[in-house]
Amino acid sequence: QVQLVESGGGLVQAGGSLRLSCAASVASGRTFSNYYVAWFRQLPGKEREFVALISPVDGSTYHVNSVKGRFTISRDNAKAMAYLQMNSLKPEDTAVYYCAARYSTGSMYVGQYNYWGQGTQVTVSS
């Protein structure tokens, strides 16, 4: 069982930056370093979409093309934290951002994640 809590969202002007955090609480018997972590976002009126993924141990990452070069996913296993640094924000980045965790293997598909945070709103004004 994993509980995830996002924070760091808010209102920012276009071109600005935000850093989202995801705090994980993992049930005994497993550790945060067993889990892939991903960030998804849900734009108004749209389905939830994949943003970025980070592997548990070697820290390899994958970012969707629309955010590549602007967003960076990272993690700190010792603190059981994951992050999404968002730079050069655009109005089209406005969404609720969710972190998600999956044991052992990574995925870009919403339906393959068992554990989700409650989401944090990011609003980018033009």
CSV table of C-alpha atoms in Angstrom, one decimal:
chain,number,residue,atom,x,y,z
A,1,GLN,CA,0.0,0.0,0.0
A,2,VAL,CA,1.3,3.4,-0.9
A,3,GLN,CA,-0.2,6.8,0.0
A,4,LEU,CA,0.8,9.8,-2.1
A,5,VAL,CA,0.3,13.5,-1.4
A,6,GLU,CA,1.1,16.2,-3.9
A,7,SER,CA,1.9,19.8,-3.2
A,8,GLY,CA,3.4,22.8,-4.8
A,9,GLY,CA,0.7,23.8,-7.3
A,10,GLY,CA,-0.6,27.3,-7.7
A,11,LEU,CA,-1.1,30.2,-10.0
A,12,VAL,CA,1.9,31.4,-12.1
A,13,GLN,CA,2.3,33.6,-15.1
A,14,ALA,CA,3.4,32.2,-18.5
A,15,GLY,CA,7.1,31.7,-18.6
A,16,GLY,CA,7.3,31.1,-14.9
A,17,SER,CA,8.3,28.0,-12.9
A,18,LEU,CA,6.8,25.7,-10.3
A,19,ARG,CA,8.1,22.7,-8.5
A,20,LEU,CA,5.6,20.0,-7.6
A,21,SER,CA,6.4,17.6,-4.8
A,22,CYS,CA,5.0,14.1,-4.2
A,23,ALA,CA,5.4,12.7,-0.7
A,24,ALA,CA,5.1,8.9,-0.4
A,25,SER,CA,4.2,6.7,2.5
A,26,VAL,CA,4.9,3.0,1.8
A,27,ALA,CA,3.6,0.2,3.9
A,28,SER,CA,6.1,-2.0,5.7
A,29,GLY,CA,7.7,-4.8,3.7
A,30,ARG,CA,8.4,-2.6,0.7
A,31,THR,CA,10.3,0.6,0.2
A,32,PHE,CA,9.8,3.7,-2.0
A,33,SER,CA,12.8,2.5,-4.1
A,34,ASN,CA,10.6,-0.5,-5.3
A,35,TYR,CA,8.2,1.8,-7.1
A,36,TYR,CA,8.3,3.6,-10.4
A,37,VAL,CA,6.8,7.1,-10.1
A,38,ALA,CA,5.0,9.0,-12.8
A,39,TRP,CA,3.3,12.4,-13.1
A,40,PHE,CA,0.1,12.7,-15.0
A,41,ARG,CA,-2.1,15.8,-15.6
A,42,GLN,CA,-5.7,16.3,-16.4
A,43,LEU,CA,-6.6,19.4,-18.4
A,44,PRO,CA,-10.2,20.8,-18.1
A,45,GLY,CA,-12.6,18.6,-20.0
A,46,LYS,CA,-9.9,16.1,-21.1
A,47,GLU,CA,-8.7,12.7,-20.0
A,48,ARG,CA,-5.8,12.3,-17.7
A,49,GLU,CA,-2.5,12.2,-19.7
A,50,PHE,CA,1.0,11.0,-19.0
A,51,VAL,CA,3.7,13.6,-18.4
A,52,ALA,CA,6.8,12.0,-17.1
A,53,LEU,CA,8.2,8.8,-15.5
A,54,ILE,CA,11.2,7.9,-13.3
A,55,SER,CA,12.6,4.5,-12.6
A,56,PRO,CA,13.2,3.6,-8.9
A,57,VAL,CA,16.9,2.9,-8.7
A,58,ASP,CA,19.0,4.2,-11.6
A,59,GLY,CA,16.8,7.3,-11.9
A,60,SER,CA,16.3,7.0,-15.7
A,61,THR,CA,13.5,9.3,-16.9
A,62,TYR,CA,11.1,9.7,-19.7
A,63,HIS,CA,9.2,12.9,-20.5
A,64,VAL,CA,6.4,13.3,-23.0
A,65,ASN,CA,7.4,15.5,-26.0
A,66,SER,CA,5.2,18.4,-25.1
A,67,VAL,CA,7.2,19.0,-21.9
A,68,LYS,CA,10.6,17.8,-22.9
A,69,GLY,CA,13.2,20.5,-22.2
A,70,ARG,CA,10.8,22.4,-19.8
A,71,PHE,CA,9.8,19.8,-17.2
A,72,THR,CA,12.1,17.5,-15.2
A,73,ILE,CA,11.1,14.6,-13.0
A,74,SER,CA,13.3,13.6,-10.1
A,75,ARG,CA,13.2,11.6,-6.9
A,76,ASP,CA,14.9,11.2,-3.5
A,77,ASN,CA,14.4,7.7,-2.3
A,78,ALA,CA,15.9,8.4,1.1
A,79,LYS,CA,13.1,11.0,1.7
A,80,ALA,CA,10.4,9.0,-0.2
A,81,MET,CA,9.8,12.0,-2.4
A,82,ALA,CA,9.3,12.7,-6.1
A,83,TYR,CA,9.4,16.0,-7.8
A,84,LEU,CA,8.3,17.7,-11.1
A,85,GLN,CA,10.2,20.9,-11.8
A,86,MET,CA,8.3,22.9,-14.4
A,87,ASN,CA,9.9,25.7,-16.2
A,88,SER,CA,8.8,28.0,-19.1
A,89,LEU,CA,5.2,27.3,-18.2
A,90,LYS,CA,2.6,27.9,-20.8
A,91,PRO,CA,-1.2,28.4,-20.4
A,92,GLU,CA,-1.8,25.0,-22.0
A,93,ASP,CA,0.0,23.5,-19.0
A,94,THR,CA,-2.9,24.5,-16.9
A,95,ALA,CA,-4.2,21.2,-15.3
A,96,VAL,CA,-4.6,19.2,-12.2
A,97,TYR,CA,-1.3,17.3,-11.7
A,98,TYR,CA,-1.2,13.9,-10.2
A,99,CYS,CA,1.6,11.7,-9.1
A,100,ALA,CA,1.2,7.9,-9.3
A,101,ALA,CA,3.2,4.9,-8.2
A,102,ARG,CA,3.6,1.4,-9.7
A,103,TYR,CA,5.5,-1.5,-8.2
A,104,SER,CA,8.4,-2.9,-10.1
A,105,THR,CA,7.7,-1.7,-13.7
A,106,GLY,CA,6.9,1.6,-15.3
A,107,SER,CA,4.0,2.5,-17.6
A,108,MET,CA,2.6,5.5,-19.4
A,109,TYR,CA,-1.0,4.3,-19.0
A,110,VAL,CA,-3.3,5.6,-16.4
A,111,GLY,CA,-5.1,2.3,-15.9
A,112,GLN,CA,-1.8,0.5,-14.9
A,113,TYR,CA,-1.2,2.6,-11.8
A,114,ASN,CA,-2.7,1.4,-8.5
A,115,TYR,CA,-1.6,4.4,-6.3
A,116,TRP,CA,-2.6,8.0,-6.9
A,117,GLY,CA,-2.3,11.2,-5.0
A,118,GLN,CA,-5.3,13.7,-4.7
A,119,GLY,CA,-3.8,16.1,-7.3
A,120,THR,CA,-2.6,19.6,-7.2
A,121,GLN,CA,-3.9,22.4,-9.4
A,122,VAL,CA,-1.5,24.3,-11.6
A,123,THR,CA,-2.9,27.4,-13.4
A,124,VAL,CA,-0.8,29.3,-15.9
A,125,SER,CA,-2.0,32.8,-16.8
A,126,SER,CA,-1.2,34.4,-20.2
